[in-house]
Structure formats: structure tokens, C-alpha cells
mmCIF file of C-alpha atoms in Angstrom:
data_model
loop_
_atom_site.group_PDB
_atom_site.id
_atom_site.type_symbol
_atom_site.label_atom_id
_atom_site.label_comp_id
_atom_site.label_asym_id
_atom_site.label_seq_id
_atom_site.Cartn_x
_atom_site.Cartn_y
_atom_site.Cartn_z
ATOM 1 C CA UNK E 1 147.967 -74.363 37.956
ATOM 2 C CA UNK E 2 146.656 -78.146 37.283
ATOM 3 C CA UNK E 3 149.650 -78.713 35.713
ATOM 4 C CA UNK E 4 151.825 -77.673 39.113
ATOM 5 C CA UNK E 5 149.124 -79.814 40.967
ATOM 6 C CA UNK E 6 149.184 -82.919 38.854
ATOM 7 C CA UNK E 7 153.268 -82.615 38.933
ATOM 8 C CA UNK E 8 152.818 -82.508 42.589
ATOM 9 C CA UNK E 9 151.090 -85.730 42.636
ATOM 10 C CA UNK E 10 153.093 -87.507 40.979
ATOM 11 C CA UNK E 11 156.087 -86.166 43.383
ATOM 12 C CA UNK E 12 154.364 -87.044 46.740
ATOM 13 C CA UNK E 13 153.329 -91.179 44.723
ATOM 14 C CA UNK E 14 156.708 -91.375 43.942
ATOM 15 C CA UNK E 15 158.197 -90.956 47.437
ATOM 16 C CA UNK E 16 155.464 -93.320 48.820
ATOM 17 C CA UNK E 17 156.439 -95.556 46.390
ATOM 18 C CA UNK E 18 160.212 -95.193 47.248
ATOM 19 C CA UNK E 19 159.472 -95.412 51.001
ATOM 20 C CA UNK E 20 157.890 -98.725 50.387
ATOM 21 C CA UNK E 21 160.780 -100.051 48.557
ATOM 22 C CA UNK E 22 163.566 -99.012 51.774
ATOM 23 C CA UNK E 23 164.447 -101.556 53.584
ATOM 24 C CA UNK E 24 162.872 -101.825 57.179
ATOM 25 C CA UNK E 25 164.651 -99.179 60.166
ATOM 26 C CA UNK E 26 167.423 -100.874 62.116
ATOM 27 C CA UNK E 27 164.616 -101.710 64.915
ATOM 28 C CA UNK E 28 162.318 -103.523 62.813
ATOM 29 C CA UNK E 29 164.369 -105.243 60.928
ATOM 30 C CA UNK E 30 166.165 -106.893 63.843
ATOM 31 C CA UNK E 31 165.197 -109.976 64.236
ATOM 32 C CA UNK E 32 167.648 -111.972 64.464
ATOM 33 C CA UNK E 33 171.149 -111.884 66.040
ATOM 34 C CA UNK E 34 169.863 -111.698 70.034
ATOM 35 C CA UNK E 35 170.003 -114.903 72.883
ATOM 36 C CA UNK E 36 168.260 -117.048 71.453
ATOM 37 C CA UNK E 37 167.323 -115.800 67.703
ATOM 38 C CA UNK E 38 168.943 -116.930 64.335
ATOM 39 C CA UNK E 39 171.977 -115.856 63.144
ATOM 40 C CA UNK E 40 171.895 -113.536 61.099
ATOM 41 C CA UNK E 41 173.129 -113.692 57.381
ATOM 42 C CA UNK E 42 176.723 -112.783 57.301
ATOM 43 C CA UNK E 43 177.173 -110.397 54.012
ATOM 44 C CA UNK E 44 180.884 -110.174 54.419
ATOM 45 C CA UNK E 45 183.273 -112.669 55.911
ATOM 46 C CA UNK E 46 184.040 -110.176 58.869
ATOM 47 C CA UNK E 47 180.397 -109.085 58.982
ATOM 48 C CA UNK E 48 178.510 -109.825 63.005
ATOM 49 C CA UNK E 49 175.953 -112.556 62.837
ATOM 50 C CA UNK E 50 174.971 -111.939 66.631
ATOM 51 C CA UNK E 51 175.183 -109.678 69.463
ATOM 52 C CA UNK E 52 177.492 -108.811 71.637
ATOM 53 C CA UNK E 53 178.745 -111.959 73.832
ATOM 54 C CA UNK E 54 177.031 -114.239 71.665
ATOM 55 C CA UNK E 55 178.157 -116.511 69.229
ATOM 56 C CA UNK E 56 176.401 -118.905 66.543
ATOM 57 C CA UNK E 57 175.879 -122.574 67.873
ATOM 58 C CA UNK E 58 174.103 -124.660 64.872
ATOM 59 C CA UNK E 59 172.490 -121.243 63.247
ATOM 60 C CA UNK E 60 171.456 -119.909 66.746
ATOM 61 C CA UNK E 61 173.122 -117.043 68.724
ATOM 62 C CA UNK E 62 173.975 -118.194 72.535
ATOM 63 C CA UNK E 63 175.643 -116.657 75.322
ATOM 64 C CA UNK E 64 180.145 -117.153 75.143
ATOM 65 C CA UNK E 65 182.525 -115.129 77.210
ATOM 66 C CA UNK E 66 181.572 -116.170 80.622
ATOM 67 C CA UNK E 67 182.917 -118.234 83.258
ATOM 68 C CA UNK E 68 182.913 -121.491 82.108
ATOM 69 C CA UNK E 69 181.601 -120.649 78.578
ATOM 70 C CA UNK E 70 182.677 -121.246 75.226
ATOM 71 C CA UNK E 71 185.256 -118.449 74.073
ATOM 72 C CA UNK E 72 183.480 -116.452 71.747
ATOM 73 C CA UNK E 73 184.660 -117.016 68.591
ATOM 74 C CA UNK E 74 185.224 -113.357 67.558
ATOM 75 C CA UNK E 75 188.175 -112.049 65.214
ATOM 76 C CA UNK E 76 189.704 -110.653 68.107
ATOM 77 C CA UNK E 77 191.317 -112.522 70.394
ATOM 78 C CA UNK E 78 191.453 -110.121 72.832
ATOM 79 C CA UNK E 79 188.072 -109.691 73.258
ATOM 80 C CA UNK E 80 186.829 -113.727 73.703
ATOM 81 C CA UNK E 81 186.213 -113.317 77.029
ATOM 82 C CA UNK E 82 185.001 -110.937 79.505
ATOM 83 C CA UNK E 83 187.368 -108.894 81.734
ATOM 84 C CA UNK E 84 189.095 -110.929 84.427
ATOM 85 C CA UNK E 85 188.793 -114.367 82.360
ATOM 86 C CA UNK E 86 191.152 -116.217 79.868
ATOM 87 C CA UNK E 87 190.785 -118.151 76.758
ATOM 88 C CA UNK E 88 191.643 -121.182 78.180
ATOM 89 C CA UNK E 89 192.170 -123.858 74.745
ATOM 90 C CA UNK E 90 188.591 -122.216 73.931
ATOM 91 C CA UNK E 91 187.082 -122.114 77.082
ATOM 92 C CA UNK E 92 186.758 -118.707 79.622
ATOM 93 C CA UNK E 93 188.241 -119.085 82.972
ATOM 94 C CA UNK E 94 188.747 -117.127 86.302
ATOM 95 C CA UNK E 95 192.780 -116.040 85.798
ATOM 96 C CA UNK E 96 194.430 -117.782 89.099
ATOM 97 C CA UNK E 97 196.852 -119.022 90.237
ATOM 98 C CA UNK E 98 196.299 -122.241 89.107
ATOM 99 C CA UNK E 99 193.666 -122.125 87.035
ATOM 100 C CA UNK E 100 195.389 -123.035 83.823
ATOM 101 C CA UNK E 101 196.712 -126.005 84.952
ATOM 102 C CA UNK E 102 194.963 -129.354 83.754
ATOM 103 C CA UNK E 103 193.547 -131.444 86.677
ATOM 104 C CA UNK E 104 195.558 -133.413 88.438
ATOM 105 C CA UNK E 105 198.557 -131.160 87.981
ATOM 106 C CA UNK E 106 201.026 -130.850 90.645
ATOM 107 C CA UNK E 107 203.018 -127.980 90.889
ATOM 108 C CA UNK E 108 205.127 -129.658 94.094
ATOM 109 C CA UNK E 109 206.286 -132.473 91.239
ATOM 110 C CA UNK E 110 207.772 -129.820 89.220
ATOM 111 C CA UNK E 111 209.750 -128.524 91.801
ATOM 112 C CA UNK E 112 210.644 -131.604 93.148
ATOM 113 C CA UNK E 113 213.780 -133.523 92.431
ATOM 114 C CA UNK E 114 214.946 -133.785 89.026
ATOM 115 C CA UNK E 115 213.624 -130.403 86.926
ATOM 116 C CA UNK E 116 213.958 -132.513 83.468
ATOM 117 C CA UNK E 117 212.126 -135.171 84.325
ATOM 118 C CA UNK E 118 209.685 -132.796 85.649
ATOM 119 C CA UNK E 119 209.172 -131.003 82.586
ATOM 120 C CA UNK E 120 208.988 -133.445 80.598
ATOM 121 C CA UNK E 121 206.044 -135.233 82.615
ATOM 122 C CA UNK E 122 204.340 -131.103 82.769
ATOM 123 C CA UNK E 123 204.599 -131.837 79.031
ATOM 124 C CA UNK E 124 202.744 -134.546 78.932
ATOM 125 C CA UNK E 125 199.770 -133.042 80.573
ATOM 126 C CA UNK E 126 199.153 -130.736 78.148
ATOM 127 C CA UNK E 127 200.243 -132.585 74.724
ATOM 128 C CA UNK E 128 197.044 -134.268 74.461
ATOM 129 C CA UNK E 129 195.072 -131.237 74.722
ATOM 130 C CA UNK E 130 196.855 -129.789 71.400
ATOM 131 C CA UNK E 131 198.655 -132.962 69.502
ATOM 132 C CA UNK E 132 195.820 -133.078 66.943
ATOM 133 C CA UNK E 133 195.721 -129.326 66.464
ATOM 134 C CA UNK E 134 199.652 -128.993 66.481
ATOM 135 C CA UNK E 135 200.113 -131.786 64.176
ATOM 136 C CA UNK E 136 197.231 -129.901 61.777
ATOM 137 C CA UNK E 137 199.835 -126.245 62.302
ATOM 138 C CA UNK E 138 202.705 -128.504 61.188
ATOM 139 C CA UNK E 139 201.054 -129.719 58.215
ATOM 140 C CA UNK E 140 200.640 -126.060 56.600
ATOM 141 C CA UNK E 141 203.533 -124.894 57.827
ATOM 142 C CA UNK E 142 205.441 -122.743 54.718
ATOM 143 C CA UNK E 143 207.643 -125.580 52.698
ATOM 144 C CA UNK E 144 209.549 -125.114 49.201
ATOM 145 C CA UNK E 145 209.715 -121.817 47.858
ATOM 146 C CA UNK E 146 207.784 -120.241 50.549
ATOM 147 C CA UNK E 147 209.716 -120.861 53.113
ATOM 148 C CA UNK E 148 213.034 -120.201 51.103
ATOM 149 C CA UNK E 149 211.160 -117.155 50.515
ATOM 150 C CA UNK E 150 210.718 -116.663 54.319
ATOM 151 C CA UNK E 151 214.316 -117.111 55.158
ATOM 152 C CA UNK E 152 215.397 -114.446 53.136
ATOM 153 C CA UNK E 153 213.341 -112.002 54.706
ATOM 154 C CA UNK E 154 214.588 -113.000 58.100
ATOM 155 C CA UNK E 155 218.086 -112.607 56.780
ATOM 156 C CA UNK E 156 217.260 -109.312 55.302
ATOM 157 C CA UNK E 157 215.217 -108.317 59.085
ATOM 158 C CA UNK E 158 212.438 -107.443 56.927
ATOM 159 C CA UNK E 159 209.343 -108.535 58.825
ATOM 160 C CA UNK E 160 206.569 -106.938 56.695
ATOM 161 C CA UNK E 161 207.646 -109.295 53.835
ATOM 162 C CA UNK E 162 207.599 -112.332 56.380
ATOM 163 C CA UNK E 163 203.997 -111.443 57.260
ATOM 164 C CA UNK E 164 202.742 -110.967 53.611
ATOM 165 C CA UNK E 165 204.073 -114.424 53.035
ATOM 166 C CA UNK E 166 202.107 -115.793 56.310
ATOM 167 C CA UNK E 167 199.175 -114.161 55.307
ATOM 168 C CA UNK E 168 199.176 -115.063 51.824
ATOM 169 C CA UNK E 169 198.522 -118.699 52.640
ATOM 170 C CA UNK E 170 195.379 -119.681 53.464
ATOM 171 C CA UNK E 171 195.381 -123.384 55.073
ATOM 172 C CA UNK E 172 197.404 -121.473 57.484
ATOM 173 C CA UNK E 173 195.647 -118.785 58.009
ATOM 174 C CA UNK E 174 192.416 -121.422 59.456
ATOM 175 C CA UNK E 175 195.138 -122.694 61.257
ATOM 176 C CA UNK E 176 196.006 -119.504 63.417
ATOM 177 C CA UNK E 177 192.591 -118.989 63.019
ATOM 178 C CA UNK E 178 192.504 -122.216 65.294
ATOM 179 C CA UNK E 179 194.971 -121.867 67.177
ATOM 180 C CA UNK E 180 193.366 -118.034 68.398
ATOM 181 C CA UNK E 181 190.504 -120.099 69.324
ATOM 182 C CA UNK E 182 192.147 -122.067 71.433
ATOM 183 C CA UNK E 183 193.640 -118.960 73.371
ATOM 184 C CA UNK E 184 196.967 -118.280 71.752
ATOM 185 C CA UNK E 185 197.730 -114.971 70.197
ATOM 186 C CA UNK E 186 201.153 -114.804 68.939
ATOM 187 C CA UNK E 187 203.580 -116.271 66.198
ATOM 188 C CA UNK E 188 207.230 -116.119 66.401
ATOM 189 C CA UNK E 189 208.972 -116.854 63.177
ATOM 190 C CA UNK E 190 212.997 -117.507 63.577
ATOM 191 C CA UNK E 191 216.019 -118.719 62.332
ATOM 192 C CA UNK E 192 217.212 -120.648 64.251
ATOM 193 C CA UNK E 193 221.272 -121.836 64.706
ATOM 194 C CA UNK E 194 224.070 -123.606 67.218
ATOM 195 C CA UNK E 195 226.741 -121.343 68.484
ATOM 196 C CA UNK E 196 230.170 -122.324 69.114
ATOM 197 C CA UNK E 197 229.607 -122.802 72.689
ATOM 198 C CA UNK E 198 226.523 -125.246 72.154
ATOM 199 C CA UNK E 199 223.983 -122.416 73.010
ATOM 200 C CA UNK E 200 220.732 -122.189 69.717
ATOM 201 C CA UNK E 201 220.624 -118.339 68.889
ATOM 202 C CA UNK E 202 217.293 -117.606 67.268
ATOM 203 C CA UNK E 203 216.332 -114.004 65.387
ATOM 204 C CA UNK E 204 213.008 -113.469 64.173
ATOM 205 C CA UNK E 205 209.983 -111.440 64.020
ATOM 206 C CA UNK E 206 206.990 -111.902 66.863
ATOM 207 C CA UNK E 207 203.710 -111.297 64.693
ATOM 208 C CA UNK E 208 199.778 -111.535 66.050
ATOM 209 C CA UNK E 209 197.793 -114.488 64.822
ATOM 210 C CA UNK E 210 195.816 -111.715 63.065
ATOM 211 C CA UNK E 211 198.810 -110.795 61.554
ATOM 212 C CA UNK E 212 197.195 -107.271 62.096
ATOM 213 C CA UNK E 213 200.529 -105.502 64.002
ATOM 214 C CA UNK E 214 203.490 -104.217 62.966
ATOM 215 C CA UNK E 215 205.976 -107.278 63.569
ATOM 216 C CA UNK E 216 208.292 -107.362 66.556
ATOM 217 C CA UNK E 217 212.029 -108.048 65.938
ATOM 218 C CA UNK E 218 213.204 -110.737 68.712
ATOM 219 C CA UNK E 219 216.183 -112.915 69.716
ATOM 220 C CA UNK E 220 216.329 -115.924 71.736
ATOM 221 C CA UNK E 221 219.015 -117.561 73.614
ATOM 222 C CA UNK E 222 218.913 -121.147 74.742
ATOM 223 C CA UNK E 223 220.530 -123.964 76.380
ATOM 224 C CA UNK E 224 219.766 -127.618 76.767
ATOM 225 C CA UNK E 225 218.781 -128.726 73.619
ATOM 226 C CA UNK E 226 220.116 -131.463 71.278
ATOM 227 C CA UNK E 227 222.425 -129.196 68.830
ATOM 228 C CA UNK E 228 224.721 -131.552 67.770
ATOM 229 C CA UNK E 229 223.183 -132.358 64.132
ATOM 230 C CA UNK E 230 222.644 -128.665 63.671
ATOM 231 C CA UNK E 231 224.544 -127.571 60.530
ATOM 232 C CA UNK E 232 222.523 -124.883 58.692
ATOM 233 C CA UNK E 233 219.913 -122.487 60.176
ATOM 234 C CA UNK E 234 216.569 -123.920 60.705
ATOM 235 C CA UNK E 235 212.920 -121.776 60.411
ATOM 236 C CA UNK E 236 210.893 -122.594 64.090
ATOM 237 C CA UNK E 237 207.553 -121.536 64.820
ATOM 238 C CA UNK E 238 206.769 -120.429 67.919
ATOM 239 C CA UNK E 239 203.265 -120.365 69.186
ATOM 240 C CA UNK E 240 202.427 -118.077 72.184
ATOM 241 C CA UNK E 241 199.536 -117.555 74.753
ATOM 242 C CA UNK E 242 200.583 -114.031 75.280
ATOM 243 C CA UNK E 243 200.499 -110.998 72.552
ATOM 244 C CA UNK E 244 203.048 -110.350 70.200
ATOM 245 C CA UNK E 245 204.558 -107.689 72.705
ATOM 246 C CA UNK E 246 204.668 -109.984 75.740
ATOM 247 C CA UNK E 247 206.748 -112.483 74.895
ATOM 248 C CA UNK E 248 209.755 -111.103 76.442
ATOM 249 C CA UNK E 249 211.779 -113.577 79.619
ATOM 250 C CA UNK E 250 212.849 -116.926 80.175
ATOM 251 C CA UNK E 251 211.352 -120.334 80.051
ATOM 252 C CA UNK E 252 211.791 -123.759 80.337
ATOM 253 C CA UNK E 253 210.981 -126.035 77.613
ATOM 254 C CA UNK E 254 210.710 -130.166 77.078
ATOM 255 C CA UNK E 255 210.360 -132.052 73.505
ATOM 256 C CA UNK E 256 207.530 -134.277 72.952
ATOM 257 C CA UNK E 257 206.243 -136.014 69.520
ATOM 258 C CA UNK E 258 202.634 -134.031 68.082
ATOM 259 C CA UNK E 259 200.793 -137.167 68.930
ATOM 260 C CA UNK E 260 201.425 -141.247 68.987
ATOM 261 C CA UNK E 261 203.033 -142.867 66.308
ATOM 262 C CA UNK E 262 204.029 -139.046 64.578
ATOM 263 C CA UNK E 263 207.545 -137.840 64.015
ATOM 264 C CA UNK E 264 207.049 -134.285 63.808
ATOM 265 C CA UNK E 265 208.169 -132.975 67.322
ATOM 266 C CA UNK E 266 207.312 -130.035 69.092
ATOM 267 C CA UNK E 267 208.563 -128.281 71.956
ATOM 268 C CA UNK E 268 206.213 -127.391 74.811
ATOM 269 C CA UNK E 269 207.225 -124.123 77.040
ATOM 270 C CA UNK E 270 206.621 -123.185 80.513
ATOM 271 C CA UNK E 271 207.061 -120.553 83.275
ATOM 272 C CA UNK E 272 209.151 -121.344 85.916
ATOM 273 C CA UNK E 273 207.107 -119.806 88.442
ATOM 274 C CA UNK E 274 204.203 -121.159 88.563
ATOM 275 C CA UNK E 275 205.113 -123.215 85.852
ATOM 276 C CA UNK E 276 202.217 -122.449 83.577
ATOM 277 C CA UNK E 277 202.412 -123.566 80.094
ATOM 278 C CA UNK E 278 202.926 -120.977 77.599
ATOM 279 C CA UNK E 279 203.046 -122.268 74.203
ATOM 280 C CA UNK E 280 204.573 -124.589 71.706
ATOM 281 C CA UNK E 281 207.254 -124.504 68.733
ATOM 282 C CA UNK E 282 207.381 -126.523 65.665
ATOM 283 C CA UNK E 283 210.054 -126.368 63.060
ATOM 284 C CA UNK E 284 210.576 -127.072 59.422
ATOM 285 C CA UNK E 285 213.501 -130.133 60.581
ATOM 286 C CA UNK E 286 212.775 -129.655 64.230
ATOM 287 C CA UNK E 287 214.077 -133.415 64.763
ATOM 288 C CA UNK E 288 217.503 -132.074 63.872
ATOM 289 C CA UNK E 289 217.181 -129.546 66.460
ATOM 290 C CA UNK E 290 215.383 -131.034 69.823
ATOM 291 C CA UNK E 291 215.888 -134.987 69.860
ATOM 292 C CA UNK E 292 212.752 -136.639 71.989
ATOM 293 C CA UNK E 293 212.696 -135.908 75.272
ATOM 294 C CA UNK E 294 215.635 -133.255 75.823
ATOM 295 C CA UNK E 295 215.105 -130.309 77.842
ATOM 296 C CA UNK E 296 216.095 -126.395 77.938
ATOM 297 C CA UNK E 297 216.138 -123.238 79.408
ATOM 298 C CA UNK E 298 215.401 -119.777 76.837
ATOM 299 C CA UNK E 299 215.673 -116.402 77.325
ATOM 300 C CA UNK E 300 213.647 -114.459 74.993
ATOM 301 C CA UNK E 301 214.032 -110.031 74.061
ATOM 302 C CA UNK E 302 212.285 -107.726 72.362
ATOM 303 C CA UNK E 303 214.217 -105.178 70.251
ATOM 304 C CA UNK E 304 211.300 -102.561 68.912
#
């Protein structure tokens, strides 16, 4: 009997002791993470360090997601800012009519006499806003074997291989990690060549900046461009404010250089109605394809 007793001792000390070693419940131990409170200690790269609709700001969590906030800078882009707002090149807005246009902008000078001049002055109110960051894309855009590598997966139509090649890189991974943050959510990846009749055909695969979905196979049409140095296909990025399923329709388009002084060129697209911008394209030899300044019209389709 004092030998059951004394084992039941030593049972009952060694839970104690056990309880004393757990870590503290989920409501103790949170003390950090809320408005106002450190960020927590991230153990995994995609682990929270704050709440919901907050975001660390120099080791602090504070509100993002509102109107006229910081977009929160959450893996999903889809979920930066609360219902009814945009990502707006990081910053949540109300979705109007005009909301997305920089101030200043005009809509009656775009519809105005001559469209290409237009567009190419709508250009210039947004290439500021995204030379640095566009130049940056260019930069670690696939070169070499790579993007040898990527061309024969668009000739073969086999997008999963084109996204393991993406994702495999990581300077430009940050850089669609950027480029989410700034409100665009979509990659386009094409070939890109000049038709007899002077039109650029482009196949490719649409993918998410996540490069979470299953890619989308596309083909674009378009007219307008400078073609005549085009010889050989050419790989063009495409970078979209809408998902990876929404880039279907037509748009107009005007060449600009990534910033003053730079070479590297880079297409900036727009709605026609009411000519919001859209996105941007950069291309392995894009110079050969869009000369400064030219001007087209694309029609874009989805085909799964």
C-alpha cells in the first residue's frame, strides 16, 4: 500500500512539474501582435506577426487596409484591403470612377484630338510612379539559360514548367513580391512575334504573382507597334492589375523608357473607357519590338 501511495506521488509531482514546463495558453501568452503591441516573432517565413488588418511598421503592429491606409502587406493580394477598396501602388482606395487616376489627370485630354499623343502623355503620368520599380523587374528578369529554358516551355504550351522556372528564382520572386505590393496581381509570360500583315501575335501563359494557380494559356493580338526589326520571337512580360483570370479584352498601349537616361523600355496599358491604367510589359529585347514613343491597340483571350 505505501508503495502504491509513494508511486502516486511521484505521478501527481511529475505532472506539476510538466505543467510548469508548457508553454503559457493562447490567452496569456498573447502579448504581442494587437494595435499597438510588438510584432510578434515570425517562426516561419509565412508565419502572422500581427492581427488581422494590421501590419508591422518599425517592429510595431498598426492599422492597413483602410481608406487611405497603407495596403497591408499580406501574402495575399487579394486580401490587402478591405471590401470595396483597391491596392492602389500600395495604398487602399474607394474603387471609382476616377479614383485611380493620378491628380491632375484629365480624362477629356484623352479623348480629345489625337488618341496617340494622348496616350502617350496618360503614360507619362503614371511612369514616374513605377520607373524605379520597373527598371528593378527588368533587372531580374530570366536571361541565358533560363530564359532559353523558358522559351521552350512556351513552345511546348507547358505552363507548369514556365512557373517552376519563375519561381525558382529568387531576386524575382522579391520582385513580384513588390510589384503585389504595389497592387498588381498577375504575370503574363509570351512569345512574342510579327505576322505577315504587320500585326505582333503573342502566346503565353497568365500566372499569379504568387505563382500559386494553375497557369492560364493566352493569346494576344496587336496593332500599332514598331515591328519592323522583329526577326525571331521575343519573351515579354506582362504585368497586370487584375488576376490571372481577368485579363481577357482590349487595350491601348504607349512606349515609354523605365526612367531618364535608361534604355530598357516598357510599355504602359490602358482601358479605353475610362482609360484607367492597367499594367506594364517589359521584354528581354523590347527595343526591337516597341521603338520610343509608338502606340497600339491589343486584344487579349483566355483559352482555359
Amino acid at each position: 500500500m505505501k508503495t502504491l501511495v509513494k508511486t502516486a506521488l511521484i505521478l501527481v509531482a511529475l505532472g506539476l512539474a510538466f505543467c510548469a514546463l508548457a508553454p503559457a495558453s493562447r490567452a496569456e501568452a498573447k502579448s504581442c501582435g494587437g494595435n499597438g503591441q510588438q510584432a510578434c516573432a515570425a517562426e516561419a517565413a509565412t508565419a502572422t506577426q500581427c492581427a488581422a488588418w494590421l501590419h508591422a511598421v518599425g517592429g510595431t503592429c498598426r492599422p492597413c487596409g483602410g481608406e487611405g491606409l497603407n495596403a497591408c502587406q499580406w501574402r495575399s493580394a487579394d486580401m490587402a484591403c478591405h471590401a470595396g477598396l483597391a491596392n492602389h501602388f500600395g495604398r487602399c482606395i474607394r474603387v471609382e470612377r476616377n479614383a485611380i487616376s493620378p491628380a491632375g489627370f484629365d480624362l477629356s485630354q484623352i479623348f480629345g484630338g489625337n488618341r496617340a499623343d494622348k496616350l502617350r502623355w496618360a503614360a507619362t503620368q503614371y511612369t514616374d510612379m513605377i520607373a524605379d520599380l520597373a527598371a528593378e523587374t527588368s533587372a531580374t528578369l530570366p536571361a541565358g539559360r533560363a530564359a532559353a529554358d523558358l522559351v521552350t516551355a512556351l513552345d511546348a504550351r507547358d505552363g507548369e514548367t514556365a512557373k517552376r522556372i519563375l519561381a525558382a528564382d529568387p531576386a524575382l520572386r522579391a520582385s513580384f513580391d513588390k510589384l503585389r505590393a504595389m497592387g498588381f496581381n498577375t504575370v503574363t509570360l509570351g512569345l512574342q512575334t510579327r505576322n505577315t500583315n504587320g500585326t505582333l501575335l503573342e502566346t503565353g501563359f497568365s500566372l499569379d504573382l504568387a505563382l500559386a494557380w494553375t497557369p492560364r494559356l493566352y493569346t494576344t493580338a496587336s496593332v500599332g507597334a514598331a515591328t519592323s526589326e522583329i526577326g525571331r520571337a521575343e519573351l515579354v512580360f506582362t504585368f497586370h492589375k487584375s488576376g490571372n483570370t481577368g485579363i481577357t479584352g482590349e487595350v491601348y498601349g504607349a512606349a515609354v523608357p523605365t526612367s531618364a537616361g535608361q534604355t530598357t523600355e516598357m510599355v504602359m496599358w490602358f482601358t479605353e473607357n475610362p482609360f484607367d491604367f492597367t499594367g506594364f510589359s517589359l521584354g528581354l529585347a523590347t527595343r526591337s519590338l516597341w521603338a520610343n514613343g509608338s502606340v497600339s491597340f491589343a486584344s487579349t483571350k483566355l483559352w482555359n
